[in-house]
PDB file of C-alpha atoms in Angstrom:
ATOM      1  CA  UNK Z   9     -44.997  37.942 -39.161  1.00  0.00           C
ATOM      2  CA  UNK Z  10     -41.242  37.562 -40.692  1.00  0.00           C
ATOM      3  CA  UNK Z  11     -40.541  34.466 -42.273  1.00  0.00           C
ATOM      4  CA  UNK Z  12     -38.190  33.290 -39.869  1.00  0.00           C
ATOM      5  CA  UNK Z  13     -40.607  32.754 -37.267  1.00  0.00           C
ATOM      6  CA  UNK Z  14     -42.644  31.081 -39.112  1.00  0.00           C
ATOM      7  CA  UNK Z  15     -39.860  28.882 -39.786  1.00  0.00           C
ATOM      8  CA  UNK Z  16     -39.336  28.747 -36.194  1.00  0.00           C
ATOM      9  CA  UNK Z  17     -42.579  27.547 -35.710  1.00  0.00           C
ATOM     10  CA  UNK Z  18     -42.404  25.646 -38.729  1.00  0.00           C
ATOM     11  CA  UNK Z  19     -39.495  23.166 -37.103  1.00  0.00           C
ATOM     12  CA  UNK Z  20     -41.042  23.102 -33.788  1.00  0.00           C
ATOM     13  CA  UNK Z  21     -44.654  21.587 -35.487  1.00  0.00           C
ATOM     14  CA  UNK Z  22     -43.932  17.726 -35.543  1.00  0.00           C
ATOM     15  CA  UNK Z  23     -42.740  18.053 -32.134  1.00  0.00           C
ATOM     16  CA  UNK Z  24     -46.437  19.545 -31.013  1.00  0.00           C
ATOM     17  CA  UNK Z  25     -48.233  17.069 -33.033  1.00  0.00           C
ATOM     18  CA  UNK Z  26     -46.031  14.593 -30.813  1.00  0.00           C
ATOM     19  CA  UNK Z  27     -47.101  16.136 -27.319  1.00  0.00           C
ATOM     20  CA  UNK Z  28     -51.328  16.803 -28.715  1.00  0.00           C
ATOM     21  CA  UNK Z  29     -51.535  13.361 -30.096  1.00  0.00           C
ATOM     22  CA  UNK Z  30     -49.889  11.656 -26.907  1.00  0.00           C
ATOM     23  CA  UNK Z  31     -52.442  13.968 -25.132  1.00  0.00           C
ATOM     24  CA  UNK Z  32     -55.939  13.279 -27.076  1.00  0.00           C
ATOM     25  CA  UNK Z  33     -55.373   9.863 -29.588  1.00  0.00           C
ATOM     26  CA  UNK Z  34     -56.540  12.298 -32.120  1.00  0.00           C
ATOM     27  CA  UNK Z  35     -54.611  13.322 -35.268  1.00  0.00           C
ATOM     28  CA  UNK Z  36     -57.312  15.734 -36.035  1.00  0.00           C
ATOM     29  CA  UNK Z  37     -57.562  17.079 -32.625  1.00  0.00           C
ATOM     30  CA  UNK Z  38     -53.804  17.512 -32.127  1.00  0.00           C
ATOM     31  CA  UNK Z  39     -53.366  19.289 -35.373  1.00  0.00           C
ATOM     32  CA  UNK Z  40     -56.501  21.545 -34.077  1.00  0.00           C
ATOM     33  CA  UNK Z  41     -54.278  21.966 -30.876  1.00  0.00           C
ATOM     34  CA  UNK Z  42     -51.227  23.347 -32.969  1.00  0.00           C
ATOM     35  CA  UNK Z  43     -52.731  25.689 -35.309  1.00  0.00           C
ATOM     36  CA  UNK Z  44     -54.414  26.672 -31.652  1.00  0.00           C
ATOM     37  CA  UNK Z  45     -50.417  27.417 -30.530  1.00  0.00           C
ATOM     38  CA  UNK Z  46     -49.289  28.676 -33.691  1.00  0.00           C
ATOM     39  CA  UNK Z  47     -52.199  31.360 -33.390  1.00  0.00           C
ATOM     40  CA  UNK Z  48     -50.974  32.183 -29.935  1.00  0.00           C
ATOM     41  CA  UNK Z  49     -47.427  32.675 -30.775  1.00  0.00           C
ATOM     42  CA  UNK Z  50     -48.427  35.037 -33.648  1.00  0.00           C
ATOM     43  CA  UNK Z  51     -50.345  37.101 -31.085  1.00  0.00           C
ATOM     44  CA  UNK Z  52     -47.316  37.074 -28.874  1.00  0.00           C
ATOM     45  CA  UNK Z  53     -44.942  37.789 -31.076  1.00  0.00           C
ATOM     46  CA  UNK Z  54     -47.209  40.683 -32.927  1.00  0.00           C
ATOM     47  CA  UNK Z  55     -47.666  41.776 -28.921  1.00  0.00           C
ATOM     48  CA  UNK Z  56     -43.678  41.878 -28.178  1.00  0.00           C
ATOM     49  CA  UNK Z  57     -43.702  39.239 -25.616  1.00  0.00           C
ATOM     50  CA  UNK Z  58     -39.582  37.975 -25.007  1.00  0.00           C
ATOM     51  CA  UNK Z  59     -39.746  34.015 -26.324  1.00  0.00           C
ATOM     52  CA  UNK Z  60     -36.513  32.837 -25.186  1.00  0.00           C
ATOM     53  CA  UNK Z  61     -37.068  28.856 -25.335  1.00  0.00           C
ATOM     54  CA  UNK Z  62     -39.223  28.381 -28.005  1.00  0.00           C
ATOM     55  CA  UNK Z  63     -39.755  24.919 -27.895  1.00  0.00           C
ATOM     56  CA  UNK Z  64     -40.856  24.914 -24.176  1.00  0.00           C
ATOM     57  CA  UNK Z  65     -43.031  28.235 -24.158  1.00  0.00           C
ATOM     58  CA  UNK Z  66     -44.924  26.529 -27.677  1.00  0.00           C
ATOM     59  CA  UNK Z  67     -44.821  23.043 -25.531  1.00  0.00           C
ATOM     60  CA  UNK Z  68     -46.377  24.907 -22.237  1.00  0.00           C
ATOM     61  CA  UNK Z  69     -48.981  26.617 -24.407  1.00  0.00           C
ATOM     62  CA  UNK Z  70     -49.873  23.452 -26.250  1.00  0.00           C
ATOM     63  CA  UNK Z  71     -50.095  21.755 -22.880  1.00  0.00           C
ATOM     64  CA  UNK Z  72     -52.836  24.080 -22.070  1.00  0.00           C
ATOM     65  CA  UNK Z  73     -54.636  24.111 -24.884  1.00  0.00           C
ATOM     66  CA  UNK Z  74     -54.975  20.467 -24.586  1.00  0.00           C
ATOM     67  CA  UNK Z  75     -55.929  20.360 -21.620  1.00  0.00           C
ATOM     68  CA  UNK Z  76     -58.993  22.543 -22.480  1.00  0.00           C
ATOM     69  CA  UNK Z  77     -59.582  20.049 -25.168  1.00  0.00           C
ATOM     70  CA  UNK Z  78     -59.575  17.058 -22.875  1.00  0.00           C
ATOM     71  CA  UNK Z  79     -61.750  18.444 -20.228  1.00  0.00           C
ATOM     72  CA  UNK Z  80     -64.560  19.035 -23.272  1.00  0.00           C
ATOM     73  CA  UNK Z  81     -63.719  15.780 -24.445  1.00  0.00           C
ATOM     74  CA  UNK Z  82     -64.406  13.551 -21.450  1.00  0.00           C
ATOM     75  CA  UNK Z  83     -68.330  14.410 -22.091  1.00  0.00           C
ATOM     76  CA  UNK Z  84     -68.287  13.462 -25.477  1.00  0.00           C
ATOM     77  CA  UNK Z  85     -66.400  10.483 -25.019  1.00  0.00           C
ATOM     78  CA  UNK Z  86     -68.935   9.209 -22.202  1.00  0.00           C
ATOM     79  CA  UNK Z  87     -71.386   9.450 -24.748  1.00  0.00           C
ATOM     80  CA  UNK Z  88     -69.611   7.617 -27.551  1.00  0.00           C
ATOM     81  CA  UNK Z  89     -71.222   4.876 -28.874  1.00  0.00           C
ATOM     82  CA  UNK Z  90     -69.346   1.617 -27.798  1.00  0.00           C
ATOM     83  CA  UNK Z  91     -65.550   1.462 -27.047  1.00  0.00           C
ATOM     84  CA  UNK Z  92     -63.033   4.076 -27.808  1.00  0.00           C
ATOM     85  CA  UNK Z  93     -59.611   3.833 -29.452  1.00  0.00           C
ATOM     86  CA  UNK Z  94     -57.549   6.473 -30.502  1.00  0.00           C
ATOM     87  CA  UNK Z  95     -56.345   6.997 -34.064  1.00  0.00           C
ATOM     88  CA  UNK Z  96     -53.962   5.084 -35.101  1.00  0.00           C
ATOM     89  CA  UNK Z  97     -50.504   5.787 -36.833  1.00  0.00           C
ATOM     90  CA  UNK Z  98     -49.942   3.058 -39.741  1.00  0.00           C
ATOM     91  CA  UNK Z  99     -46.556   2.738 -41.455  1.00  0.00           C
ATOM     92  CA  UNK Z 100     -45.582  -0.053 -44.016  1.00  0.00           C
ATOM     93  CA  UNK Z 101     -43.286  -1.862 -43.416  1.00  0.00           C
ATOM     94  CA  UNK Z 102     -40.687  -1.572 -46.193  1.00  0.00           C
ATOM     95  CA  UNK Z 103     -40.636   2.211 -45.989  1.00  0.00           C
ATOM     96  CA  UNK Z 104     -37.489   2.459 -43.627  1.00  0.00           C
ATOM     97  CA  UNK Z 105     -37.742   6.379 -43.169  1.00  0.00           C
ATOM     98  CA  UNK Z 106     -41.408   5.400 -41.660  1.00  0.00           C
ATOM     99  CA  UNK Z 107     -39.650   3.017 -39.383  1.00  0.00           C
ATOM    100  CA  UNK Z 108     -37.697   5.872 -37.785  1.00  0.00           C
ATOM    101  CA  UNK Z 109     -40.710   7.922 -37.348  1.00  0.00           C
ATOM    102  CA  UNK Z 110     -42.452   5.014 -35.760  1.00  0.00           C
ATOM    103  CA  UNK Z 111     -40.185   4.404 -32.904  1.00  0.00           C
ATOM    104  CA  UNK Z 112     -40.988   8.179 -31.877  1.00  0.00           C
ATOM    105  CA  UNK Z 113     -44.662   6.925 -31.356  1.00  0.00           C
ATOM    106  CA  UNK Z 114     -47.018   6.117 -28.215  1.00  0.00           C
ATOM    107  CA  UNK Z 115     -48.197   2.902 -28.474  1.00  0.00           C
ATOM    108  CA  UNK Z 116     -51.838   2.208 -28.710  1.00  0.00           C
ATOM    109  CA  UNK Z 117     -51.768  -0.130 -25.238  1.00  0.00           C
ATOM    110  CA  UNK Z 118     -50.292   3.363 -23.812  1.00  0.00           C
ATOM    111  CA  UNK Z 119     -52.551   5.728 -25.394  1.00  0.00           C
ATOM    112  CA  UNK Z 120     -55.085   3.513 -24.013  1.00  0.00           C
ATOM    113  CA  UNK Z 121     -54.618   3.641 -20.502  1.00  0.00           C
ATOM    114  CA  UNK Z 122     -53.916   6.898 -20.772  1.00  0.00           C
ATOM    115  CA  UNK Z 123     -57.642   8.003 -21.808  1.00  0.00           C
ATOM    116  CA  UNK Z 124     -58.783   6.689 -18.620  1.00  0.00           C
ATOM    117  CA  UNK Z 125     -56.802   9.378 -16.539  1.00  0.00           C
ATOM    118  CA  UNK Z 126     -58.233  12.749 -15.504  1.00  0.00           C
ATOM    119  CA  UNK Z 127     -57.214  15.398 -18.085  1.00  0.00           C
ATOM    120  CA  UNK Z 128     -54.759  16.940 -15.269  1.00  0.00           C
ATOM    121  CA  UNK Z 129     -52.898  13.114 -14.613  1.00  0.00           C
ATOM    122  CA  UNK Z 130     -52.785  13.201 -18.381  1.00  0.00           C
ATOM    123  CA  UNK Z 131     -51.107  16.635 -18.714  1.00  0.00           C
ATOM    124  CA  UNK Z 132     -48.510  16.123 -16.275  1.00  0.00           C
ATOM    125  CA  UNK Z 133     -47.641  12.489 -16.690  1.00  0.00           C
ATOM    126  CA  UNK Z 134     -47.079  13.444 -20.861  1.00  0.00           C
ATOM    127  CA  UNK Z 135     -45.137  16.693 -20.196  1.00  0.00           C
ATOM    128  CA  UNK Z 136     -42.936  15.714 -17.531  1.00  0.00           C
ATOM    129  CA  UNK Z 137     -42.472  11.931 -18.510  1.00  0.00           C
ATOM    130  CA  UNK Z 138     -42.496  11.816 -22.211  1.00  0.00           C
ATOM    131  CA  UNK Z 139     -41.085  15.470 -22.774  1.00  0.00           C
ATOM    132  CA  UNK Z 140     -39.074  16.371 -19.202  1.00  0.00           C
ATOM    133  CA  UNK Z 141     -40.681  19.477 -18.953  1.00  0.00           C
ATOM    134  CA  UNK Z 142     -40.060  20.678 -15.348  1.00  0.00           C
ATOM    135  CA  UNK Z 143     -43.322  20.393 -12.768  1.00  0.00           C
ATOM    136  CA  UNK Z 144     -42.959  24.221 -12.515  1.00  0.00           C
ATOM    137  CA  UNK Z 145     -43.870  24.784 -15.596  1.00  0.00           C
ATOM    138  CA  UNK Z 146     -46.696  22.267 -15.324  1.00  0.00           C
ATOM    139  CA  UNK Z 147     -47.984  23.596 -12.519  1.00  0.00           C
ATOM    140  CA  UNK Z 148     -48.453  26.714 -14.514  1.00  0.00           C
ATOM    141  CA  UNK Z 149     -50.563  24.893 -17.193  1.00  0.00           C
ATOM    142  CA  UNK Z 150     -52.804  23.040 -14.539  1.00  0.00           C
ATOM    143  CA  UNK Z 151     -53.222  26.522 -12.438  1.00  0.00           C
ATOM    144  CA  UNK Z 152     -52.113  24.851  -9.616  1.00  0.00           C
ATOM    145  CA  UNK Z 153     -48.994  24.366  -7.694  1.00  0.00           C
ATOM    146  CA  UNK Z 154     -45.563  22.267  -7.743  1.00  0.00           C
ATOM    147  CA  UNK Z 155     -47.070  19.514  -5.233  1.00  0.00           C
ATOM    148  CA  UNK Z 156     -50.397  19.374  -6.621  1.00  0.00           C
ATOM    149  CA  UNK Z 157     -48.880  18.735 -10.639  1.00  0.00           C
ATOM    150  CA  UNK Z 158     -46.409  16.135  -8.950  1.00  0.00           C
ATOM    151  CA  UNK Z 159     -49.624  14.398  -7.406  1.00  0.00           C
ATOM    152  CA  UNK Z 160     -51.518  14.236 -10.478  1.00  0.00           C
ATOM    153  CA  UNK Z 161     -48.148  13.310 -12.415  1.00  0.00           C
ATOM    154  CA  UNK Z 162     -47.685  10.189  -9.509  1.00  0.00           C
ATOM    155  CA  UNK Z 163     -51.143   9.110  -9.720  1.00  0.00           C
ATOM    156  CA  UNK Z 164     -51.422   9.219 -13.091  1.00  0.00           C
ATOM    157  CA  UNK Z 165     -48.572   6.805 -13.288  1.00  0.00           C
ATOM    158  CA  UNK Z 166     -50.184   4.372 -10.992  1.00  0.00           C
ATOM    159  CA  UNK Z 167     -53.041   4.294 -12.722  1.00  0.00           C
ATOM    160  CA  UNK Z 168     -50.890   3.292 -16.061  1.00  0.00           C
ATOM    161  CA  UNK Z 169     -48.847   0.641 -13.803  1.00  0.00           C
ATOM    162  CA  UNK Z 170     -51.902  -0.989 -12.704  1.00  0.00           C
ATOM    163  CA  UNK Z 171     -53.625  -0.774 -16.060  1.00  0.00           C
ATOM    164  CA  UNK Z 172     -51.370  -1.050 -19.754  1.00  0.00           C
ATOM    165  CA  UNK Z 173     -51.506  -4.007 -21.432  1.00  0.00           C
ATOM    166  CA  UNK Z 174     -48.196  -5.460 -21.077  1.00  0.00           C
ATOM    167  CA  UNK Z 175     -46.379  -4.918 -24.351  1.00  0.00           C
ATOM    168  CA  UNK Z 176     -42.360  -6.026 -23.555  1.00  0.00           C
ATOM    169  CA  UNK Z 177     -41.895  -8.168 -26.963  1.00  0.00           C
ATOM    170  CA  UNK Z 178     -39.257  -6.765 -29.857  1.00  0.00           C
ATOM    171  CA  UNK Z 179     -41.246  -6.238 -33.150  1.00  0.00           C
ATOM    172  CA  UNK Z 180     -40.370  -9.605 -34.394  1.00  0.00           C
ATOM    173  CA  UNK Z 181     -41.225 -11.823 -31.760  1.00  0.00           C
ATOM    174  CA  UNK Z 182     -44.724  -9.247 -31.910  1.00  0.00           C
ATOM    175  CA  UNK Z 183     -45.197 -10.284 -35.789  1.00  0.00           C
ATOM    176  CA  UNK Z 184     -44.439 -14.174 -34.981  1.00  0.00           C
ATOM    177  CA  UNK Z 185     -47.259 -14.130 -32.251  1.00  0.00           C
ATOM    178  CA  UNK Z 186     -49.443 -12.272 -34.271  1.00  0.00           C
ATOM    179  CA  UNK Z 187     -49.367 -14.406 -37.947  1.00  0.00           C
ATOM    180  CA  UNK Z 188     -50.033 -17.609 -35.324  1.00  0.00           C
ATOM    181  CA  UNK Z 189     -52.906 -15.477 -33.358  1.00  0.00           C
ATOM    182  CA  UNK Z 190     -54.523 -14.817 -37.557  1.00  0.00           C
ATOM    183  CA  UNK Z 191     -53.732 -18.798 -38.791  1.00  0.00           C
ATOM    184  CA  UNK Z 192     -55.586 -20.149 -36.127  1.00  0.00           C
ATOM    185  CA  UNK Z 193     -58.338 -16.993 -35.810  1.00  0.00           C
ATOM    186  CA  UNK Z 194     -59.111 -18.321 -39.567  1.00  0.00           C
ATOM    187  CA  UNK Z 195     -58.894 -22.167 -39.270  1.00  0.00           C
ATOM    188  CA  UNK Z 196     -61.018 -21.719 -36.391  1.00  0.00           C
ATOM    189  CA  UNK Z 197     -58.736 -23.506 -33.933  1.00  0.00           C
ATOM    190  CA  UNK Z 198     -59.598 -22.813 -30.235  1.00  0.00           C
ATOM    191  CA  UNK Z 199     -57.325 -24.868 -28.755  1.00  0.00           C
ATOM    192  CA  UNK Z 200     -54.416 -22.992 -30.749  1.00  0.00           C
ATOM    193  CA  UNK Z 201     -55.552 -19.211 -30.340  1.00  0.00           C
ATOM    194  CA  UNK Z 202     -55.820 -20.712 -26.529  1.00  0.00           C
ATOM    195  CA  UNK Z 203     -52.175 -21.410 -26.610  1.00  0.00           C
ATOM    196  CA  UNK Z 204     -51.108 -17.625 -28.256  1.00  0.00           C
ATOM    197  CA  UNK Z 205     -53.552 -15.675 -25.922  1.00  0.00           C
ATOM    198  CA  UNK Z 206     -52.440 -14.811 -22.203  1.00  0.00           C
ATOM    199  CA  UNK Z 207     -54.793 -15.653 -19.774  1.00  0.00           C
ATOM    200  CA  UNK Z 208     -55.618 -11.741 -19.154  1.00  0.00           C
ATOM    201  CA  UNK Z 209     -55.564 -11.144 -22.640  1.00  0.00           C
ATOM    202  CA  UNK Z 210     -58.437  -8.014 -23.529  1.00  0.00           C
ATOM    203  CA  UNK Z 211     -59.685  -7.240 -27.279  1.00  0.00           C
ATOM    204  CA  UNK Z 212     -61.304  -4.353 -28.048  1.00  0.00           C
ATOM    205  CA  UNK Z 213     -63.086  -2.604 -31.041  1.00  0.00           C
ATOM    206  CA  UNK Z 214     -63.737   0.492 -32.081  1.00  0.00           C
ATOM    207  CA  UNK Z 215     -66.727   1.019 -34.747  1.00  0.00           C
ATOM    208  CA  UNK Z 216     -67.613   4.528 -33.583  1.00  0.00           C
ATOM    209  CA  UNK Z 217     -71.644   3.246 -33.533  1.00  0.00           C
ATOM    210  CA  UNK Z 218     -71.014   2.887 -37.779  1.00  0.00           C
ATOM    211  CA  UNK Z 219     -69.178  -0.636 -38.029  1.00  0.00           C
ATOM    212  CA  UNK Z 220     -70.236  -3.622 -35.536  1.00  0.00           C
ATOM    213  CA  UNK Z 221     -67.406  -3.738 -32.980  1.00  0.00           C
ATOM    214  CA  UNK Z 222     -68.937  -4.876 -30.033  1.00  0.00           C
ATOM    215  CA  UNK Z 223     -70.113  -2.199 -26.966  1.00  0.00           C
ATOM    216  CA  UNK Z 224     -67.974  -3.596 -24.113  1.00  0.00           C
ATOM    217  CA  UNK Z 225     -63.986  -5.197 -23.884  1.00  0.00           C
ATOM    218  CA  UNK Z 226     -63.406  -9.097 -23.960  1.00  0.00           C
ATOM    219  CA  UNK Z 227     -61.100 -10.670 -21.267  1.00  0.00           C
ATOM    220  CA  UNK Z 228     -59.835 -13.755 -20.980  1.00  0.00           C
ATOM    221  CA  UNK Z 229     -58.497 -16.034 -23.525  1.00  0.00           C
ATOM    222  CA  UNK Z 230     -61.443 -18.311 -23.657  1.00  0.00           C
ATOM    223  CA  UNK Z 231     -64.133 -16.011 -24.367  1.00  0.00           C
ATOM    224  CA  UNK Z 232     -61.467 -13.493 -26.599  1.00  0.00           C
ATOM    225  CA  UNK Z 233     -60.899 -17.071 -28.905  1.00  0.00           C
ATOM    226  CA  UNK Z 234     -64.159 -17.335 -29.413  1.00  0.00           C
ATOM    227  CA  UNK Z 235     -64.794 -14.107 -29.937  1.00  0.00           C
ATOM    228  CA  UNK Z 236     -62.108 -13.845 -32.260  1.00  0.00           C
ATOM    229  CA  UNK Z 237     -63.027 -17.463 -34.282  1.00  0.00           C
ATOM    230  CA  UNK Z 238     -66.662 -16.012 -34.727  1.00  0.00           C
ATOM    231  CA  UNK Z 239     -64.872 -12.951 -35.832  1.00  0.00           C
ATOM    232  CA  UNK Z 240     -63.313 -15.024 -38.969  1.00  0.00           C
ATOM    233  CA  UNK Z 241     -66.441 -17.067 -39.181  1.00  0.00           C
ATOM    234  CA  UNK Z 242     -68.398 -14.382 -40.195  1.00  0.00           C
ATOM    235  CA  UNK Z 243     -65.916 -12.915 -42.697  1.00  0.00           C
ATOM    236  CA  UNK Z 244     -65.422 -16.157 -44.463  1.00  0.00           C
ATOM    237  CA  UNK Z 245     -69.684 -15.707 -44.940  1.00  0.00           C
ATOM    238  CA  UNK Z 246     -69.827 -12.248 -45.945  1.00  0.00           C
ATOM    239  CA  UNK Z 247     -66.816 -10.787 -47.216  1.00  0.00           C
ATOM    240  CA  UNK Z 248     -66.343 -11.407 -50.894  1.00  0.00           C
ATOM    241  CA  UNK Z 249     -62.825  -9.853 -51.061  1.00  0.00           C
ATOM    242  CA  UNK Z 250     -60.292  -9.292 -48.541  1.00  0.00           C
ATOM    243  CA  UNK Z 251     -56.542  -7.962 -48.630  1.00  0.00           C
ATOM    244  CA  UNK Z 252     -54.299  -8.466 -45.075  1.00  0.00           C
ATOM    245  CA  UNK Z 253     -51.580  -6.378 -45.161  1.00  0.00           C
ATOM    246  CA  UNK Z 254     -48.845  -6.366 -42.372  1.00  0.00           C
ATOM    247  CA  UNK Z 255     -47.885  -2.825 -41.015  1.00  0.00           C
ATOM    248  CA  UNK Z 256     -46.892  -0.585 -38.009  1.00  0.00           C
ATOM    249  CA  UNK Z 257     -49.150   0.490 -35.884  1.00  0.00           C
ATOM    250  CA  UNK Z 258     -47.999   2.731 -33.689  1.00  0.00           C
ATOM    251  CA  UNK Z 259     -44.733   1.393 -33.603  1.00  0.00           C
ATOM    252  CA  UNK Z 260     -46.642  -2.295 -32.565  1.00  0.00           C
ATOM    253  CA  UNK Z 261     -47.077  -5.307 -34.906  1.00  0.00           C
ATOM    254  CA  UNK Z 262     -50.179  -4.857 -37.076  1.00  0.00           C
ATOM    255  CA  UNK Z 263     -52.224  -5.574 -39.816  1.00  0.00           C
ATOM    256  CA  UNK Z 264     -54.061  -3.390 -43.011  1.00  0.00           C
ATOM    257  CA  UNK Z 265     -57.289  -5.491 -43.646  1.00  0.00           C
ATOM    258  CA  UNK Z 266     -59.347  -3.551 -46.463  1.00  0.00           C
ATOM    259  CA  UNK Z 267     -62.044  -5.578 -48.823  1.00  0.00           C
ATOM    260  CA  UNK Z 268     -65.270  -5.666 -49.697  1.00  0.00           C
ATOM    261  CA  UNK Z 269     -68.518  -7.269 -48.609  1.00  0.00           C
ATOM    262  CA  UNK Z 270     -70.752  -9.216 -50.870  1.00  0.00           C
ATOM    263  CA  UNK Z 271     -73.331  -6.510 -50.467  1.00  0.00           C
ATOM    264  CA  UNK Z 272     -70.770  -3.809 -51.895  1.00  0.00           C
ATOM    265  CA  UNK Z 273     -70.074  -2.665 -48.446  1.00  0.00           C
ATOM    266  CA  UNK Z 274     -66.359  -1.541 -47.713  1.00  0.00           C
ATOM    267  CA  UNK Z 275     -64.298  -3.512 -45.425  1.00  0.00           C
ATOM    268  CA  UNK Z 276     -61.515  -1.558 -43.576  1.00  0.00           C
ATOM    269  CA  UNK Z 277     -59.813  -1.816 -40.432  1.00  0.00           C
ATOM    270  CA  UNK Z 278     -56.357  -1.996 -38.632  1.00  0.00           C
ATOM    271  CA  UNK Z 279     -55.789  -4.738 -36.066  1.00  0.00           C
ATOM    272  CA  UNK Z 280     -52.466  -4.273 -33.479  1.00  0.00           C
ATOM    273  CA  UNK Z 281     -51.200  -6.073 -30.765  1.00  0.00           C
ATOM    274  CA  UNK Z 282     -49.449  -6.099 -27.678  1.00  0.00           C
ATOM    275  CA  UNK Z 283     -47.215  -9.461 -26.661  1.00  0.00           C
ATOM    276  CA  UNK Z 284     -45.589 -10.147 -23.741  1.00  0.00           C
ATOM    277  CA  UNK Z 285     -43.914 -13.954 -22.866  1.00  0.00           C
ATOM    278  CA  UNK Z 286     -44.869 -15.075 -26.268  1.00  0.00           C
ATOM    279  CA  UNK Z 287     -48.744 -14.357 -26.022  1.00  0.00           C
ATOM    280  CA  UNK Z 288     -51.174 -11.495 -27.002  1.00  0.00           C
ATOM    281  CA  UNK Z 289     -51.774  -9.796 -23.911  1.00  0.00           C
ATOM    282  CA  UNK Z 290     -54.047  -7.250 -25.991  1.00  0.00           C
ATOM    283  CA  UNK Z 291     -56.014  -6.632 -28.829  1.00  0.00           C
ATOM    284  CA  UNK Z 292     -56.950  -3.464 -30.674  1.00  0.00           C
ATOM    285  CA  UNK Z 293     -59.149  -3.165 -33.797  1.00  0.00           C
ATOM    286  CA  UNK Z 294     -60.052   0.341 -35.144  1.00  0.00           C
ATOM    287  CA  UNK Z 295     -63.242   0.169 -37.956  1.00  0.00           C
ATOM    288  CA  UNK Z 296     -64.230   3.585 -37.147  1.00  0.00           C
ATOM    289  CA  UNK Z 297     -63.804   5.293 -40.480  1.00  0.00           C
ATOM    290  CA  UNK Z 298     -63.712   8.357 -39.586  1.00  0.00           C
ATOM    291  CA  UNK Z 299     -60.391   7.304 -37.307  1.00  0.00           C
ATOM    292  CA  UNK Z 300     -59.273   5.805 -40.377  1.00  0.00           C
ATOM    293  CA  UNK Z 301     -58.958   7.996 -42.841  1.00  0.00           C
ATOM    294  CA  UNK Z 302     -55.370   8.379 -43.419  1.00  0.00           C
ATOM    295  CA  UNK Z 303     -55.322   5.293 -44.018  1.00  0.00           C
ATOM    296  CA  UNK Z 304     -58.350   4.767 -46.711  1.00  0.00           C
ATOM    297  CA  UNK Z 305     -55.841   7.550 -48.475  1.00  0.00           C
ATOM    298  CA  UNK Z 306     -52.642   5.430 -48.393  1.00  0.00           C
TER     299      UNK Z 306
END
């Protein structure tokens, strides 16, 4: 293939990544999904086919590819051990040409909701909300027609509505709540987590059946403070070094926590939140290594 179309595709790759990821909460999935597209368009181009708008024939074909992707997925998440979270994207905080990056990203109370759509609501809410392609052209991906990928786009969006975490605070107001949410998680101080935690506040863990995360979501802010104290109880007992760093994730306030156990075991997660009014209204904590990766590599 000349080199200028794979320099074509070449500029056109971190905008796939962006559509897969926002589609399956998977770095390694979505870069599965764009070597999938970049495949495709060698074929067509080898085969002659007229591209005339790359970026939205590569965006279409992506579309579909995920969507193939999603449907196998839904059996294999139903059988994942515990709660799911998707991957998450972790930036420091000094590194100001991460920053930029960041605000291009899906936060995790998004991506969230998102995985409890059907793979079609998830299709056409991501291409036509985050990426304006037009519902014909969705329809075309879902093998259906105009009405039926404006359906799935409108329900899909209900179902978001009625289920994200609300997440309205600026980053610093998120970093405020979340130091006091950590200084009283570690002195133990119920009546003080009470105060930063909304009263539909919801923490969940992901340890992908390797780390102890708990099997189900925790609502409420009485049961998610004690959760959360017994959380730092327990670390105080069995962690014999322990580093908090303060990052991105996704955009979101966060926090790096890496360490070590007495027993030599490796502690590693990364804890975000969504705030809304000046409380947590969410929780997230990834210790599935293999989500974390990336970040073990930092």
């Amino acid at each position: 293939m000349p080199s200028l179309a794979v320099d074509e595709f070449e500029t056109e790759r971190p905008h796939l990544l962006s559509v897969a990821y926002r589609m399956l909460g998977s770095h390694a999935e979505a870069e599965d999904a764009v070597q999938e597209a970049w495949l495709r368009y060698h074929r067509a181009r080898d085969a002659g086919d007229d591209i005339r708008d790359l970026r939205g024939w590569l965006t279409t074909i992506t579309g579909r590819i995920c969507l193939d992707v999603l449907k196998s997925a839904r059996v294999r998440r139903e059988a994942y051990p515990g709660q799911w979270l998707p991957e998450p994207v972790v930036s420091r905080l000094d590194d100001p040409a991460e920053r930029v990056t960041q605000r291009q990203e899906v936060s995790l109370a998004l991506l969230v909701v998102l995985e409890k759509l059907t793979p079609e609501q998830r299709v056409a809410v991501v291409l036509h909300d985050a990426f304006a392609v037009p519902f014909e052209d969705i329809a075309e991906v879902l093998h259906t027609s105009v009405a039926a990928a404006r359906q799935h786009a409108s329900r899909g969006r209900k179902a978001i509505a009625d289920g994200e975490a609300r997440n309205t605070a600026d980053r610093a107001e998120q970093r405020k709540v979340l130091e006091a949410f950590l200084t009283a998680a570690a002195d133990g101080d119920l009546k003080a987590l009470a105060a930063v935690l909304a009263p539909e506040v919801v923490t969940i863990g992901d340890g992908g059946g390797v780390v102890s995360a708990g099997r189900n979501p925790i609502f409420g802010a009485e049961k998610v403070a004690r959760f959360w104290a017994g959380v730092f109880r327990r670390i105080e007992r069995e962690v014999a070094a322990m580093s908090v760093e303060p990052v991105l994730v996704n955009g979101d306030a966060g926090v790096l926590v890496t360490g070590r156990y007495a027993d030599g075991r490796e502690l590693l997660s990364v804890l975000s939140v969504a705030v809304a009014d000046g409380r947590v209204t969410a929780l997230y904590n990834q210790l599935n290594p293999a989500k974390l990766g990336s970040v073990a590599d930092r």
